[in-house]
Amino acid sequence: MTAERTLTDRLLDDADQAPIHPFDLFEEWFAAAKASEPNDPHAMAIATVDADGLPDVRMVLLNAHDRRGFAFFTNFESAKGRELLAHPKAAFVMHWKSLRRQFRVRGAVEVVDAAEADAYFHSRARGSQIASSASEQSRPLKSRAELMERVDALTKKLGEGEVPRPAHWSGFRIVPREIEFWKDGEFRLHDRFLFTQDAAGDWRRQRLNP
C-alpha cells in the first residue's frame, strides 16, 4: 500500500503543478517543527523600520495564525509597536534548525480586534499578564530592582482580582503578500518556493534558485 503523499512531497515534485495553498503547507511544516524543535518552534524574527527607514529586527513568538495571517502580541509603546503603527508593513522568518527549514513572510500589518487581544491576554499566565502591565517596554530602566518594585506593587494592588489588559497592549497581524518555503539542500543546492497572491486572491508558486 502506497503512503499518501504529503504537501511537501508535492511541493518538491516539479511535475506536480496542482495548486497548493501556502497556509495548508505551513500547517504541515509547523506541525513537524513542533514535534522536532527542542525550544520555541513558534519563535520568529520580525523586521520593521524606524522613522529613518533603518531596519530593526527582534525575536517574538507567533501567538495565533489562520488564513487571515500571522499574529503576535506586544506592548504598542515598545520600539516595534511604535514602528509598526507608523509603518504598517513587516517581514518575518521562522528558522527550524532541527528540520533545516525556513519559512518567510512579507506583507501589510493590521491591528487585531479588542476581543482577540483580550482573549489572548487572559489566556497567559497571571505572572506574564502582570509583567506586561508593569514593563515600560523598550524604554530606559535604571535597574532590575526598579522593575521588580513595579511588579510587586501591581501584584499587591490587584490582589486576587483580574488583571486588566493594558490599553497599550494588543496584537499585530501580518497579512502575507509573499510567502517563501526554504528547505536545506546538499552543497547549498537548497529548495526555495515563493508563493504570491494575485488580484483574484489565488496563490501562485514559483521555484527559486537557491
PDB file of C-alpha atoms in Angstrom:
ATOM      1  CA  MET A   1       0.000   0.000   0.000  1.00  0.00           C
ATOM      2  CA  THR A   2       1.490   3.332  -1.095  1.00  0.00           C
ATOM      3  CA  ALA A   3       1.807   6.027   1.600  1.00  0.00           C
ATOM      4  CA  GLU A   4      -0.224   9.161   0.970  1.00  0.00           C
ATOM      5  CA  ARG A   5       1.874  11.968  -0.438  1.00  0.00           C
ATOM      6  CA  THR A   6       2.366  14.971   1.792  1.00  0.00           C
ATOM      7  CA  LEU A   7       2.086  18.556   0.599  1.00  0.00           C
ATOM      8  CA  THR A   8       5.873  18.767   0.944  1.00  0.00           C
ATOM      9  CA  ASP A   9       6.261  15.773  -1.362  1.00  0.00           C
ATOM     10  CA  ARG A  10       4.056  17.525  -3.891  1.00  0.00           C
ATOM     11  CA  LEU A  11       5.921  20.812  -3.494  1.00  0.00           C
ATOM     12  CA  LEU A  12       9.257  19.184  -4.285  1.00  0.00           C
ATOM     13  CA  ASP A  13       7.853  17.336  -7.305  1.00  0.00           C
ATOM     14  CA  ASP A  14       8.220  19.732 -10.233  1.00  0.00           C
ATOM     15  CA  ALA A  15       5.843  17.600 -12.274  1.00  0.00           C
ATOM     16  CA  ASP A  16       3.036  18.294  -9.792  1.00  0.00           C
ATOM     17  CA  GLN A  17       1.649  21.703 -10.692  1.00  0.00           C
ATOM     18  CA  ALA A  18      -1.736  21.325  -8.973  1.00  0.00           C
ATOM     19  CA  PRO A  19      -2.471  24.204  -6.585  1.00  0.00           C
ATOM     20  CA  ILE A  20      -1.109  24.071  -3.043  1.00  0.00           C
ATOM     21  CA  HIS A  21      -2.387  26.587  -0.524  1.00  0.00           C
ATOM     22  CA  PRO A  22       0.583  28.046   1.394  1.00  0.00           C
ATOM     23  CA  PHE A  23      -1.355  28.162   4.677  1.00  0.00           C
ATOM     24  CA  ASP A  24      -2.003  24.409   4.451  1.00  0.00           C
ATOM     25  CA  LEU A  25       1.660  23.814   3.685  1.00  0.00           C
ATOM     26  CA  PHE A  26       2.627  25.988   6.652  1.00  0.00           C
ATOM     27  CA  GLU A  27       0.434  23.860   8.936  1.00  0.00           C
ATOM     28  CA  GLU A  28       2.310  20.766   7.764  1.00  0.00           C
ATOM     29  CA  TRP A  29       5.719  22.349   8.353  1.00  0.00           C
ATOM     30  CA  PHE A  30       4.684  23.892  11.679  1.00  0.00           C
ATOM     31  CA  ALA A  31       3.399  20.538  12.956  1.00  0.00           C
ATOM     32  CA  ALA A  32       6.739  18.960  12.067  1.00  0.00           C
ATOM     33  CA  ALA A  33       8.588  21.786  13.832  1.00  0.00           C
ATOM     34  CA  LYS A  34       6.501  21.395  16.989  1.00  0.00           C
ATOM     35  CA  ALA A  35       7.392  17.708  17.007  1.00  0.00           C
ATOM     36  CA  SER A  36      11.144  18.203  16.496  1.00  0.00           C
ATOM     37  CA  GLU A  37      12.277  21.607  17.796  1.00  0.00           C
ATOM     38  CA  PRO A  38      13.630  21.466  21.378  1.00  0.00           C
ATOM     39  CA  ASN A  39      12.609  25.062  22.152  1.00  0.00           C
ATOM     40  CA  ASP A  40      10.058  27.576  20.849  1.00  0.00           C
ATOM     41  CA  PRO A  41       9.047  26.240  17.424  1.00  0.00           C
ATOM     42  CA  HIS A  42       6.811  29.328  17.215  1.00  0.00           C
ATOM     43  CA  ALA A  43       9.728  31.763  17.515  1.00  0.00           C
ATOM     44  CA  MET A  44      10.107  34.207  14.640  1.00  0.00           C
ATOM     45  CA  ALA A  45      12.406  37.105  13.815  1.00  0.00           C
ATOM     46  CA  ILE A  46      10.286  40.089  12.808  1.00  0.00           C
ATOM     47  CA  ALA A  47      11.701  43.049  10.902  1.00  0.00           C
ATOM     48  CA  THR A  48      10.352  46.606  10.922  1.00  0.00           C
ATOM     49  CA  VAL A  49      11.747  50.020  10.004  1.00  0.00           C
ATOM     50  CA  ASP A  50      12.045  53.173  12.094  1.00  0.00           C
ATOM     51  CA  ALA A  51      11.291  56.774  11.118  1.00  0.00           C
ATOM     52  CA  ASP A  52      14.604  56.995   9.235  1.00  0.00           C
ATOM     53  CA  GLY A  53      13.987  53.766   7.333  1.00  0.00           C
ATOM     54  CA  LEU A  54      16.618  51.934   9.393  1.00  0.00           C
ATOM     55  CA  PRO A  55      15.705  48.244   9.737  1.00  0.00           C
ATOM     56  CA  ASP A  56      15.083  46.766  13.165  1.00  0.00           C
ATOM     57  CA  VAL A  57      14.711  43.062  13.947  1.00  0.00           C
ATOM     58  CA  ARG A  58      13.962  41.007  17.050  1.00  0.00           C
ATOM     59  CA  MET A  59      12.621  37.615  18.103  1.00  0.00           C
ATOM     60  CA  VAL A  60       8.935  37.324  19.033  1.00  0.00           C
ATOM     61  CA  LEU A  61       6.516  34.412  19.358  1.00  0.00           C
ATOM     62  CA  LEU A  62       3.831  33.539  16.835  1.00  0.00           C
ATOM     63  CA  ASN A  63       0.731  33.527  19.037  1.00  0.00           C
ATOM     64  CA  ALA A  64      -2.051  32.924  16.512  1.00  0.00           C
ATOM     65  CA  HIS A  65      -2.408  32.077  12.848  1.00  0.00           C
ATOM     66  CA  ASP A  66      -5.174  31.359  10.377  1.00  0.00           C
ATOM     67  CA  ARG A  67      -5.906  32.263   6.772  1.00  0.00           C
ATOM     68  CA  ARG A  68      -6.095  35.936   7.708  1.00  0.00           C
ATOM     69  CA  GLY A  69      -2.396  35.922   8.595  1.00  0.00           C
ATOM     70  CA  PHE A  70       0.115  35.524  11.425  1.00  0.00           C
ATOM     71  CA  ALA A  71      -0.392  37.345  14.724  1.00  0.00           C
ATOM     72  CA  PHE A  72       1.743  38.215  17.716  1.00  0.00           C
ATOM     73  CA  PHE A  73       1.037  40.351  20.776  1.00  0.00           C
ATOM     74  CA  THR A  74       3.126  43.118  22.284  1.00  0.00           C
ATOM     75  CA  ASN A  75       3.315  46.472  24.013  1.00  0.00           C
ATOM     76  CA  PHE A  76       2.335  49.073  21.410  1.00  0.00           C
ATOM     77  CA  GLU A  77       4.566  51.620  23.158  1.00  0.00           C
ATOM     78  CA  SER A  78       7.634  49.424  22.536  1.00  0.00           C
ATOM     79  CA  ALA A  79      10.023  50.144  19.681  1.00  0.00           C
ATOM     80  CA  LYS A  80       8.399  47.558  17.426  1.00  0.00           C
ATOM     81  CA  GLY A  81       4.931  48.739  18.391  1.00  0.00           C
ATOM     82  CA  ARG A  82       5.684  52.356  17.515  1.00  0.00           C
ATOM     83  CA  GLU A  83       7.410  51.346  14.280  1.00  0.00           C
ATOM     84  CA  LEU A  84       4.551  49.133  13.122  1.00  0.00           C
ATOM     85  CA  LEU A  85       1.899  51.722  13.945  1.00  0.00           C
ATOM     86  CA  ALA A  86       3.836  54.314  11.927  1.00  0.00           C
ATOM     87  CA  HIS A  87       4.839  51.956   9.080  1.00  0.00           C
ATOM     88  CA  PRO A  88       2.357  49.027   8.975  1.00  0.00           C
ATOM     89  CA  LYS A  89       4.439  46.632   6.904  1.00  0.00           C
ATOM     90  CA  ALA A  90       6.708  43.862   8.152  1.00  0.00           C
ATOM     91  CA  ALA A  91       8.635  40.730   7.316  1.00  0.00           C
ATOM     92  CA  PHE A  92       9.445  37.711   9.445  1.00  0.00           C
ATOM     93  CA  VAL A  93      11.328  34.453   9.251  1.00  0.00           C
ATOM     94  CA  MET A  94      10.953  31.247  11.242  1.00  0.00           C
ATOM     95  CA  HIS A  95      14.063  29.033  11.255  1.00  0.00           C
ATOM     96  CA  TRP A  96      13.652  25.423  12.358  1.00  0.00           C
ATOM     97  CA  LYS A  97      17.199  24.130  12.802  1.00  0.00           C
ATOM     98  CA  SER A  98      16.121  20.559  13.573  1.00  0.00           C
ATOM     99  CA  LEU A  99      14.390  20.385  10.173  1.00  0.00           C
ATOM    100  CA  ARG A 100      16.863  22.607   8.320  1.00  0.00           C
ATOM    101  CA  ARG A 101      13.955  24.669   7.028  1.00  0.00           C
ATOM    102  CA  GLN A 102      12.951  28.330   6.922  1.00  0.00           C
ATOM    103  CA  PHE A 103       9.569  29.987   6.485  1.00  0.00           C
ATOM    104  CA  ARG A 104       9.474  33.628   5.363  1.00  0.00           C
ATOM    105  CA  VAL A 105       6.620  36.138   5.075  1.00  0.00           C
ATOM    106  CA  ARG A 106       6.327  39.734   3.875  1.00  0.00           C
ATOM    107  CA  GLY A 107       3.179  41.819   3.992  1.00  0.00           C
ATOM    108  CA  ALA A 108       0.983  44.510   5.428  1.00  0.00           C
ATOM    109  CA  VAL A 109       0.238  44.737   9.142  1.00  0.00           C
ATOM    110  CA  GLU A 110      -3.118  45.243  10.845  1.00  0.00           C
ATOM    111  CA  VAL A 111      -4.119  45.552  14.494  1.00  0.00           C
ATOM    112  CA  VAL A 112      -6.165  42.638  15.847  1.00  0.00           C
ATOM    113  CA  ASP A 113      -9.584  43.463  17.290  1.00  0.00           C
ATOM    114  CA  ALA A 114     -10.039  44.079  21.013  1.00  0.00           C
ATOM    115  CA  ALA A 115     -11.857  40.799  21.645  1.00  0.00           C
ATOM    116  CA  GLU A 116      -8.978  38.801  20.174  1.00  0.00           C
ATOM    117  CA  ALA A 117      -6.441  40.764  22.238  1.00  0.00           C
ATOM    118  CA  ASP A 118      -8.496  40.285  25.417  1.00  0.00           C
ATOM    119  CA  ALA A 119      -8.830  36.550  24.840  1.00  0.00           C
ATOM    120  CA  TYR A 120      -5.113  36.054  24.298  1.00  0.00           C
ATOM    121  CA  PHE A 121      -4.082  38.317  27.190  1.00  0.00           C
ATOM    122  CA  HIS A 122      -6.239  36.410  29.678  1.00  0.00           C
ATOM    123  CA  SER A 123      -5.015  33.042  28.367  1.00  0.00           C
ATOM    124  CA  ARG A 124      -1.488  33.876  29.555  1.00  0.00           C
ATOM    125  CA  ALA A 125      -0.034  33.004  32.938  1.00  0.00           C
ATOM    126  CA  ARG A 126      -1.011  35.563  35.582  1.00  0.00           C
ATOM    127  CA  GLY A 127       2.632  36.480  36.121  1.00  0.00           C
ATOM    128  CA  SER A 128       3.011  37.259  32.422  1.00  0.00           C
ATOM    129  CA  GLN A 129      -0.112  39.430  32.495  1.00  0.00           C
ATOM    130  CA  ILE A 130       1.280  41.434  35.407  1.00  0.00           C
ATOM    131  CA  ALA A 131       4.692  41.720  33.740  1.00  0.00           C
ATOM    132  CA  SER A 132       3.078  43.109  30.582  1.00  0.00           C
ATOM    133  CA  SER A 133       1.370  45.782  32.650  1.00  0.00           C
ATOM    134  CA  ALA A 134       4.433  46.656  34.724  1.00  0.00           C
ATOM    135  CA  SER A 135       7.062  46.806  31.992  1.00  0.00           C
ATOM    136  CA  GLU A 136       7.600  50.037  30.064  1.00  0.00           C
ATOM    137  CA  GLN A 137       8.978  48.001  27.195  1.00  0.00           C
ATOM    138  CA  SER A 138      11.961  49.360  25.219  1.00  0.00           C
ATOM    139  CA  ARG A 139      12.331  52.422  27.447  1.00  0.00           C
ATOM    140  CA  PRO A 140      15.358  53.053  29.713  1.00  0.00           C
ATOM    141  CA  LEU A 141      15.403  51.208  33.052  1.00  0.00           C
ATOM    142  CA  LYS A 142      17.597  52.286  35.962  1.00  0.00           C
ATOM    143  CA  SER A 143      17.852  48.804  37.458  1.00  0.00           C
ATOM    144  CA  ARG A 144      16.126  45.436  37.586  1.00  0.00           C
ATOM    145  CA  ALA A 145      15.143  46.284  41.145  1.00  0.00           C
ATOM    146  CA  GLU A 146      13.062  49.201  39.849  1.00  0.00           C
ATOM    147  CA  LEU A 147      11.162  46.869  37.512  1.00  0.00           C
ATOM    148  CA  MET A 148      10.576  44.290  40.234  1.00  0.00           C
ATOM    149  CA  GLU A 149       9.263  47.006  42.563  1.00  0.00           C
ATOM    150  CA  ARG A 150       6.632  47.893  39.951  1.00  0.00           C
ATOM    151  CA  VAL A 151       5.734  44.208  39.559  1.00  0.00           C
ATOM    152  CA  ASP A 152       5.384  43.781  43.342  1.00  0.00           C
ATOM    153  CA  ALA A 153       3.320  46.966  43.703  1.00  0.00           C
ATOM    154  CA  LEU A 154       0.926  45.921  40.936  1.00  0.00           C
ATOM    155  CA  THR A 155       0.642  42.388  42.321  1.00  0.00           C
ATOM    156  CA  LYS A 156      -0.342  43.763  45.736  1.00  0.00           C
ATOM    157  CA  LYS A 157      -2.759  46.291  44.233  1.00  0.00           C
ATOM    158  CA  LEU A 158      -4.607  43.642  42.206  1.00  0.00           C
ATOM    159  CA  GLY A 159      -4.751  41.026  44.945  1.00  0.00           C
ATOM    160  CA  GLU A 160      -6.825  38.148  43.621  1.00  0.00           C
ATOM    161  CA  GLY A 161      -8.631  40.353  41.099  1.00  0.00           C
ATOM    162  CA  GLU A 162      -8.456  40.029  37.343  1.00  0.00           C
ATOM    163  CA  VAL A 163      -5.501  41.657  35.615  1.00  0.00           C
ATOM    164  CA  PRO A 164      -6.943  44.184  33.151  1.00  0.00           C
ATOM    165  CA  ARG A 165      -5.399  44.203  29.683  1.00  0.00           C
ATOM    166  CA  PRO A 166      -3.442  47.463  29.370  1.00  0.00           C
ATOM    167  CA  ALA A 167      -4.765  49.827  26.695  1.00  0.00           C
ATOM    168  CA  HIS A 168      -1.293  49.875  25.105  1.00  0.00           C
ATOM    169  CA  TRP A 169      -1.064  46.053  24.857  1.00  0.00           C
ATOM    170  CA  SER A 170      -2.596  44.316  21.858  1.00  0.00           C
ATOM    171  CA  GLY A 171      -1.691  42.354  18.759  1.00  0.00           C
ATOM    172  CA  PHE A 172      -0.487  42.809  15.215  1.00  0.00           C
ATOM    173  CA  ARG A 173      -1.395  40.525  12.328  1.00  0.00           C
ATOM    174  CA  ILE A 174       0.947  40.235   9.348  1.00  0.00           C
ATOM    175  CA  VAL A 175      -1.199  39.739   6.255  1.00  0.00           C
ATOM    176  CA  PRO A 176       1.044  37.965   3.727  1.00  0.00           C
ATOM    177  CA  ARG A 177       1.780  39.353   0.312  1.00  0.00           C
ATOM    178  CA  GLU A 178       4.620  36.889  -0.224  1.00  0.00           C
ATOM    179  CA  ILE A 179       5.362  33.561   1.471  1.00  0.00           C
ATOM    180  CA  GLU A 180       8.545  31.578   0.954  1.00  0.00           C
ATOM    181  CA  PHE A 181       9.348  27.993   1.944  1.00  0.00           C
ATOM    182  CA  TRP A 182      13.056  27.112   2.138  1.00  0.00           C
ATOM    183  CA  LYS A 183      14.455  23.594   2.554  1.00  0.00           C
ATOM    184  CA  ASP A 184      18.147  22.880   3.022  1.00  0.00           C
ATOM    185  CA  GLY A 185      19.947  21.010   0.269  1.00  0.00           C
ATOM    186  CA  GLU A 186      23.394  19.439  -0.017  1.00  0.00           C
ATOM    187  CA  PHE A 187      26.168  21.740  -1.306  1.00  0.00           C
ATOM    188  CA  ARG A 188      23.814  24.707  -0.731  1.00  0.00           C
ATOM    189  CA  LEU A 189      21.541  23.497  -3.523  1.00  0.00           C
ATOM    190  CA  HIS A 190      18.503  24.436  -1.464  1.00  0.00           C
ATOM    191  CA  ASP A 191      14.857  24.143  -2.481  1.00  0.00           C
ATOM    192  CA  ARG A 192      13.054  27.517  -2.414  1.00  0.00           C
ATOM    193  CA  PHE A 193       9.440  28.197  -3.339  1.00  0.00           C
ATOM    194  CA  LEU A 194       7.839  31.629  -3.429  1.00  0.00           C
ATOM    195  CA  PHE A 195       4.046  31.978  -3.155  1.00  0.00           C
ATOM    196  CA  THR A 196       2.464  35.255  -4.274  1.00  0.00           C
ATOM    197  CA  GLN A 197      -1.204  36.212  -4.236  1.00  0.00           C
ATOM    198  CA  ASP A 198      -2.816  37.515  -7.427  1.00  0.00           C
ATOM    199  CA  ALA A 199      -5.611  40.073  -7.769  1.00  0.00           C
ATOM    200  CA  ALA A 200      -8.254  37.331  -7.533  1.00  0.00           C
ATOM    201  CA  GLY A 201      -6.833  36.134  -4.223  1.00  0.00           C
ATOM    202  CA  ASP A 202      -5.347  32.934  -5.625  1.00  0.00           C
ATOM    203  CA  TRP A 203      -1.848  31.854  -4.611  1.00  0.00           C
ATOM    204  CA  ARG A 204       0.740  31.137  -7.292  1.00  0.00           C
ATOM    205  CA  ARG A 205       4.017  29.383  -6.577  1.00  0.00           C
ATOM    206  CA  GLN A 206       7.414  29.652  -8.249  1.00  0.00           C
ATOM    207  CA  ARG A 207      10.560  27.663  -7.599  1.00  0.00           C
ATOM    208  CA  LEU A 208      13.539  29.956  -6.985  1.00  0.00           C
ATOM    209  CA  ASN A 209      17.258  29.465  -7.448  1.00  0.00           C
ATOM    210  CA  PRO A 210      18.992  28.783  -4.123  1.00  0.00           C
TER     211      PRO A 210
END
